[in-house]
PDB file of C-alpha atoms in Angstrom:
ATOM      1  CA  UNK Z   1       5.321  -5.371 -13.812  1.00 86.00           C
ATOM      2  CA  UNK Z   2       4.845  -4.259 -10.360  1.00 91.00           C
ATOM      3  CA  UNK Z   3       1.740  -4.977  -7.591  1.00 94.00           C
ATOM      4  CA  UNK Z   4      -0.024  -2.095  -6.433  1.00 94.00           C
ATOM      5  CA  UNK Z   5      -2.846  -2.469  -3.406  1.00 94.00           C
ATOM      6  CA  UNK Z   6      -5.569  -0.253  -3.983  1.00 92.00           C
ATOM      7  CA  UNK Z   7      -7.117   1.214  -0.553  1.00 92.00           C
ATOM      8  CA  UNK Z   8     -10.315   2.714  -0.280  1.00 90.00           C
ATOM      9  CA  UNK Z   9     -11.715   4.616   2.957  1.00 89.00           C
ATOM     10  CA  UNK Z  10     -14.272   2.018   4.344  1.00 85.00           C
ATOM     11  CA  UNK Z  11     -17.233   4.583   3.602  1.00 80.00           C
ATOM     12  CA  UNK Z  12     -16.484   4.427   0.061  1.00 77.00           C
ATOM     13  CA  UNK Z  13     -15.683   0.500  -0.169  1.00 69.00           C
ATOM     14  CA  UNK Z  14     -18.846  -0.434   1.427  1.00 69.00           C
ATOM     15  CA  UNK Z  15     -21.053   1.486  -1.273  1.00 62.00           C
ATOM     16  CA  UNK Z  16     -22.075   4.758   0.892  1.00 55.00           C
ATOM     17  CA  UNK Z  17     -25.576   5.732   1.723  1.00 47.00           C
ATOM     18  CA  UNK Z  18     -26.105   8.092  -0.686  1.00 48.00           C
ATOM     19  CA  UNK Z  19     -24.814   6.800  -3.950  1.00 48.00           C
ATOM     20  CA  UNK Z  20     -25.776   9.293  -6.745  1.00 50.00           C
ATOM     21  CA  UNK Z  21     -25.467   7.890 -10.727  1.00 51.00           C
ATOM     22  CA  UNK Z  22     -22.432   5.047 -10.946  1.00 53.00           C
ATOM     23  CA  UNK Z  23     -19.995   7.231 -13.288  1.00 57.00           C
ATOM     24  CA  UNK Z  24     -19.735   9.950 -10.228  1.00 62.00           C
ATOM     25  CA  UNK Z  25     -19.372   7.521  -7.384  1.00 69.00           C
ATOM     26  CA  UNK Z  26     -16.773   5.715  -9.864  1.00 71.00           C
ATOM     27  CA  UNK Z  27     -15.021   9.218 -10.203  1.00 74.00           C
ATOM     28  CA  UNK Z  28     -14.987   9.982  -6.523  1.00 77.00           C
ATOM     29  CA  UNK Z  29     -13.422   5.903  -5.920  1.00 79.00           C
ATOM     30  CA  UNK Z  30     -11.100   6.964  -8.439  1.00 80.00           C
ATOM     31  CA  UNK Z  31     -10.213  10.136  -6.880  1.00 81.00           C
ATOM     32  CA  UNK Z  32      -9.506   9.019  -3.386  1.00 84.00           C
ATOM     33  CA  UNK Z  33      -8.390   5.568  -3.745  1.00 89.00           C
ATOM     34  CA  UNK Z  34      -4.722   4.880  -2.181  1.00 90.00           C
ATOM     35  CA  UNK Z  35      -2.039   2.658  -4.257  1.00 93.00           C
ATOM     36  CA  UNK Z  36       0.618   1.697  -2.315  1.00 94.00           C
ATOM     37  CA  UNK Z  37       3.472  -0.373  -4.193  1.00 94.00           C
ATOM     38  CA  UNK Z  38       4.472  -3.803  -2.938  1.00 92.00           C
ATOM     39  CA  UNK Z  39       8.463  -4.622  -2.600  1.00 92.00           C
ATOM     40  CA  UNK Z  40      11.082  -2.142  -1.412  1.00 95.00           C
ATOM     41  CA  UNK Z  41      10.466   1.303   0.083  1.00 95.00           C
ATOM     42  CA  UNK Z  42      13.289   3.132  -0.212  1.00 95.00           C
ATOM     43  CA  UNK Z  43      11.676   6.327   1.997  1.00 95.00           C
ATOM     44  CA  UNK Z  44      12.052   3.593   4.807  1.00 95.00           C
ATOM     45  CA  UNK Z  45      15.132   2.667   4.108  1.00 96.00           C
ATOM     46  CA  UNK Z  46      16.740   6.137   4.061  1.00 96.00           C
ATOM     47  CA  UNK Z  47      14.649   8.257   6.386  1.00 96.00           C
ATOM     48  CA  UNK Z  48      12.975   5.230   8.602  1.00 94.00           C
ATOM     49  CA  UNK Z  49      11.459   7.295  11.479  1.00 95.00           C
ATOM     50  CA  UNK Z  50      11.183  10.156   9.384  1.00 96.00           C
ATOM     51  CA  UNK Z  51       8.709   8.347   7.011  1.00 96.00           C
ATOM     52  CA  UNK Z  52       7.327   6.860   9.549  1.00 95.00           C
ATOM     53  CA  UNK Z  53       6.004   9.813  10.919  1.00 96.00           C
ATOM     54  CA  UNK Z  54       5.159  10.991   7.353  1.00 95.00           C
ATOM     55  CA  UNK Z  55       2.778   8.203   6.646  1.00 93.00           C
ATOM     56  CA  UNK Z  56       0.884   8.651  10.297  1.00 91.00           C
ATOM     57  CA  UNK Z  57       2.262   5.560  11.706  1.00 93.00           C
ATOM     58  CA  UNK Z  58       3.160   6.797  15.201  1.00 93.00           C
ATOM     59  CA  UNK Z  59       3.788   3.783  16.705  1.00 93.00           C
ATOM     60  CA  UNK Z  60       5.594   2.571  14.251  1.00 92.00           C
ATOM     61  CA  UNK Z  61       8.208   5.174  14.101  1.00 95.00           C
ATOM     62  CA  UNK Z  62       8.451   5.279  18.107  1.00 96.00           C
ATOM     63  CA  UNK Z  63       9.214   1.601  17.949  1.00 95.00           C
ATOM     64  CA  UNK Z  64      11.756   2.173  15.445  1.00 95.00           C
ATOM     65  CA  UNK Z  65      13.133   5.516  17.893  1.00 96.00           C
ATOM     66  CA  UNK Z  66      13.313   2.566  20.352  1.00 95.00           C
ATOM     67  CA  UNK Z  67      15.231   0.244  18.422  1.00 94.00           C
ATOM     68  CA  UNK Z  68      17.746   2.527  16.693  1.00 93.00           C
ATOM     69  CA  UNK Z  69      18.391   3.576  20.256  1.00 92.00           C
ATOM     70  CA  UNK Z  70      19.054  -0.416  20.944  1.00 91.00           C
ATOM     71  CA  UNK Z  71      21.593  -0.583  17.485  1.00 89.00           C
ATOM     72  CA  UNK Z  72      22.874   2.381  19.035  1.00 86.00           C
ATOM     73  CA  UNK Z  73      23.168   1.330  22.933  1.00 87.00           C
ATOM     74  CA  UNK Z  74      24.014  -2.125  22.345  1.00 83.00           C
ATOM     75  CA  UNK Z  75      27.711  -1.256  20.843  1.00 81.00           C
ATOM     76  CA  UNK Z  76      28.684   0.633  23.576  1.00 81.00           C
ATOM     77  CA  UNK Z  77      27.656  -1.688  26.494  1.00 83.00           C
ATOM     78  CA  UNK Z  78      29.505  -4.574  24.819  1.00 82.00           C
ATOM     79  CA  UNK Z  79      32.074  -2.704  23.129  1.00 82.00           C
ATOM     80  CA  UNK Z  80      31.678  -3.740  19.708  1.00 83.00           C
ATOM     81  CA  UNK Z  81      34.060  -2.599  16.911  1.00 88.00           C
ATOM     82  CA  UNK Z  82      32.553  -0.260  14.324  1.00 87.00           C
ATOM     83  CA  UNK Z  83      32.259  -2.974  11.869  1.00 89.00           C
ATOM     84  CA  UNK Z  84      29.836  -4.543  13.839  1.00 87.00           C
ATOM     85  CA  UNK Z  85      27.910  -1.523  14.963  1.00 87.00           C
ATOM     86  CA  UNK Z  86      27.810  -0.711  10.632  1.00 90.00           C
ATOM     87  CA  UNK Z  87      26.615  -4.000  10.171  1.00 92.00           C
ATOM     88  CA  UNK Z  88      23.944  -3.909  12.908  1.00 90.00           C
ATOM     89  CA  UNK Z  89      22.603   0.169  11.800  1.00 93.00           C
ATOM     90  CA  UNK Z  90      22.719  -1.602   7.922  1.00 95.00           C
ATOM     91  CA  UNK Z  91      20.652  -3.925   9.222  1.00 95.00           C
ATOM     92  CA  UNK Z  92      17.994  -2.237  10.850  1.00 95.00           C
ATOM     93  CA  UNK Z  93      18.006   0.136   7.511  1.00 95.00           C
ATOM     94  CA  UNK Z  94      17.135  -3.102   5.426  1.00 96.00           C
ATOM     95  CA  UNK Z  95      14.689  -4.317   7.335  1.00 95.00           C
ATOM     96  CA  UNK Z  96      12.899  -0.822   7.755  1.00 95.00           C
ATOM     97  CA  UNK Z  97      13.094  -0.889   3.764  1.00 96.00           C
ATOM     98  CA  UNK Z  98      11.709  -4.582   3.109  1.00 96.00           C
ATOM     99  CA  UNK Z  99       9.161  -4.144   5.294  1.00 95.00           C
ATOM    100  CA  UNK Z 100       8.268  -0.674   5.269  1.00 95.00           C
ATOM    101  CA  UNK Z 101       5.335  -1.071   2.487  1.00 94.00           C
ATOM    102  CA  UNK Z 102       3.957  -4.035   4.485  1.00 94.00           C
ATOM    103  CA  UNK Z 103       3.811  -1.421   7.663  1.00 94.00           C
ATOM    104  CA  UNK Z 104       2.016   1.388   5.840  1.00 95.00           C
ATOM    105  CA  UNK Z 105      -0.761  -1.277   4.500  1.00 94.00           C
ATOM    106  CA  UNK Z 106      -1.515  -2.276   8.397  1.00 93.00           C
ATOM    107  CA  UNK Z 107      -1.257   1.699   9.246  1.00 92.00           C
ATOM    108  CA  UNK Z 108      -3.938   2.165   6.391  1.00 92.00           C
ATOM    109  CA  UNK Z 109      -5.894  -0.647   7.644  1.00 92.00           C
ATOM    110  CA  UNK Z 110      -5.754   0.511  11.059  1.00 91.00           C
ATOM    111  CA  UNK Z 111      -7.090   4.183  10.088  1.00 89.00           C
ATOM    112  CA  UNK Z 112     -10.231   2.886   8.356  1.00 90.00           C
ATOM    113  CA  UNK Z 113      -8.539   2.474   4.895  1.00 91.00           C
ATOM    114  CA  UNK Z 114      -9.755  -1.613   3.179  1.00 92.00           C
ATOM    115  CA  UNK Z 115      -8.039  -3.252   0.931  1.00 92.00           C
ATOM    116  CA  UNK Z 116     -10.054  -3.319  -1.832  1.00 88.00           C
ATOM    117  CA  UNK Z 117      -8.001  -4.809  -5.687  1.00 88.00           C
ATOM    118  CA  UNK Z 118      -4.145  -5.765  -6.006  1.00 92.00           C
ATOM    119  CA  UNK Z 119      -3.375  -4.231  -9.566  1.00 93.00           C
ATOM    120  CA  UNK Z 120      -0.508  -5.218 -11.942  1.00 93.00           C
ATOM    121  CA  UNK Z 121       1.376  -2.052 -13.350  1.00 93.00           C
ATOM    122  CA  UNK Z 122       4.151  -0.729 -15.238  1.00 93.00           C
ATOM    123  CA  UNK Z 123       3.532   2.265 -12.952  1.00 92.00           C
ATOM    124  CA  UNK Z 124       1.748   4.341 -10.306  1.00 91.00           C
ATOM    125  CA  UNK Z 125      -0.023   5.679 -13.465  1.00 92.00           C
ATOM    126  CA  UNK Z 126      -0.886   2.901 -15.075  1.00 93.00           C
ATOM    127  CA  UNK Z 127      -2.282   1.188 -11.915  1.00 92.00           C
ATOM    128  CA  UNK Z 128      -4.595   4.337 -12.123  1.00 91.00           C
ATOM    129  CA  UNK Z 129      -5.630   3.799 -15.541  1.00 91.00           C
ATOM    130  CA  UNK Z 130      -6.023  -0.020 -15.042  1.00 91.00           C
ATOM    131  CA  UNK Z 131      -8.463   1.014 -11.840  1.00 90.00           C
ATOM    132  CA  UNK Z 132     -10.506   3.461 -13.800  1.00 88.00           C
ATOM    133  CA  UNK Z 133     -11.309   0.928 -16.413  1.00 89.00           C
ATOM    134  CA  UNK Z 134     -11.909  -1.947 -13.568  1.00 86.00           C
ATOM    135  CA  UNK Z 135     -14.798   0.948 -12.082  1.00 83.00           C
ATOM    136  CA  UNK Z 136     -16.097   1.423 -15.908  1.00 82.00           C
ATOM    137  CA  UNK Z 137     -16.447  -1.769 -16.764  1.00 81.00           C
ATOM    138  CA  UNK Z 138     -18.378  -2.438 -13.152  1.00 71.00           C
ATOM    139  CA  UNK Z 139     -20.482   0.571 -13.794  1.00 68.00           C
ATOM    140  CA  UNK Z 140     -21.483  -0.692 -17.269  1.00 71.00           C
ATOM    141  CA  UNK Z 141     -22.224  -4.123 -15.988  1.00 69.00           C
ATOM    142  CA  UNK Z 142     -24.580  -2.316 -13.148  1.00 63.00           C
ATOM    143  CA  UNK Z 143     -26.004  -0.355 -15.961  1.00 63.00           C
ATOM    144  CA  UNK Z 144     -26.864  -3.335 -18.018  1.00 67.00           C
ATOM    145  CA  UNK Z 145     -28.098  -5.337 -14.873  1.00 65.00           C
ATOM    146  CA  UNK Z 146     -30.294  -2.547 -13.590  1.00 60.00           C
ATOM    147  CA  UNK Z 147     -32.773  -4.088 -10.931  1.00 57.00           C
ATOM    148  CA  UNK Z 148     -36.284  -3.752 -11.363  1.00 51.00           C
ATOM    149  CA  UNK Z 149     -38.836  -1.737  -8.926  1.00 46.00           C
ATOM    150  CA  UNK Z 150     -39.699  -5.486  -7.726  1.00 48.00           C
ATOM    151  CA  UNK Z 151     -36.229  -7.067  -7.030  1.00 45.00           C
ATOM    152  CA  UNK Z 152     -34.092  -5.847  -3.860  1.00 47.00           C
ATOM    153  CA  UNK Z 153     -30.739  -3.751  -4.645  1.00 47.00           C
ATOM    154  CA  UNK Z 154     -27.434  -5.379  -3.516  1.00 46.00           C
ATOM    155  CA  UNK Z 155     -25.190  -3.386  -1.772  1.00 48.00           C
ATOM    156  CA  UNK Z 156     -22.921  -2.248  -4.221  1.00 52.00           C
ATOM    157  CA  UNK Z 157     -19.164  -4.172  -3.923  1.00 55.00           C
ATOM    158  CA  UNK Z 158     -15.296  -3.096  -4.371  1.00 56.00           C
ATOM    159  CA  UNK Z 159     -13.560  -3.939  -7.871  1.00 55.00           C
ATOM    160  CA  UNK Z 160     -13.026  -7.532  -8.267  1.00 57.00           C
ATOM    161  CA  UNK Z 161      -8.799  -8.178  -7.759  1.00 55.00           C
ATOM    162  CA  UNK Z 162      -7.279  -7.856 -10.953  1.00 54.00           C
ATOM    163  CA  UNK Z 163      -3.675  -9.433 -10.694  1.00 54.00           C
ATOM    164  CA  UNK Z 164      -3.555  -9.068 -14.620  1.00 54.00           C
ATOM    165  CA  UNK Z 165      -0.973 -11.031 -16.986  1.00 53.00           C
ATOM    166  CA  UNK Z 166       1.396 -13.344 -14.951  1.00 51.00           C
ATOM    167  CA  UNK Z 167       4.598 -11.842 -14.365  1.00 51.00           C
ATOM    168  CA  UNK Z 168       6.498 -14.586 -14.507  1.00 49.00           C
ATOM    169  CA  UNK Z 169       9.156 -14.730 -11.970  1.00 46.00           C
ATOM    170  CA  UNK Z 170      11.587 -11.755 -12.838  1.00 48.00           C
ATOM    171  CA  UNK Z 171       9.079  -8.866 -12.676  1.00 44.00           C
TER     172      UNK Z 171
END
């Protein structure tokens, strides 16, 4: 199993002003919620700045311009052998890669995106199956729980997390 965040623009995760029947405003939560896998990215690890750039993370991929220029610099000022200048550009590949994931998530963050479930998946597609049954299980709840003229609505919430079975510690 694999961890997905789900990101929702902050209009949407706050329960917008104009909130039509639930199974539409489910439908458009579905349609532009973001799943971003947790672990490895392997777009950062090949094309760092390049994905960088890609995912609208400008800073990001100008510090990373900055510090492949450093890998690259460094060598020649202290005349370092090419094992250790394949060592240091290996490096900075790996740690683009095991961090990359955690970058985008602050990028989204940053760009009015919230955090709104962590779902366990087989899949990208699964993760979207498991969220579409996480929004019609809250809109039947809401349906059942309808307020009355005399009791106040409450702002509408995000899915609850839903971490799902425990993975155990190879997943």
């Amino acid at each position: 199993m694999r961890y997905y965040s789900v990101h929702l623009p902050r209009s949407l995760s706050q329960g917008g002003p104009g909130e039509g029947d639930l199974e539409s405003s489910a439908g458009q939560t579905l349609g532009s919620a973001l799943f971003v896998r947790e672990g490895f990215s392997w777009g950062a690890f090949f094309f760092s700045i390049l994905w960088a750039i890609g995912h609208g993370m400008w800073l990001g991929a100008l510090a990373m311009a900055a510090l492949l220029a450093l890998i690259v610099g460094l060598p020649e000022i202290f005349a370092l052998d090419w094992a250790s200048r394949a060592v240091l550009l290996v490096g900075f590949l790996f740690f683009c890669g095991f961090n990359g994931n955690d970058w985008h998530r602050a990028g989204l963050k940053e760009s009015g995106w919230d955090l709104v479930s962590v779902i366990a998946a087989r899949d990208r597609d699964h993760a979207v199956i498991r969220l579409a049954r996480l929004l019609r299980r809250g809109a039947e709840g809401a349906a059942q729980n309808s307020p009355s003229a005399d009791t106040p609505r409450a702002a509408q919430t995000a899915p609850r997390l839903d971490i799902g079975p425990s993975p155990g510690f190879w997943s």
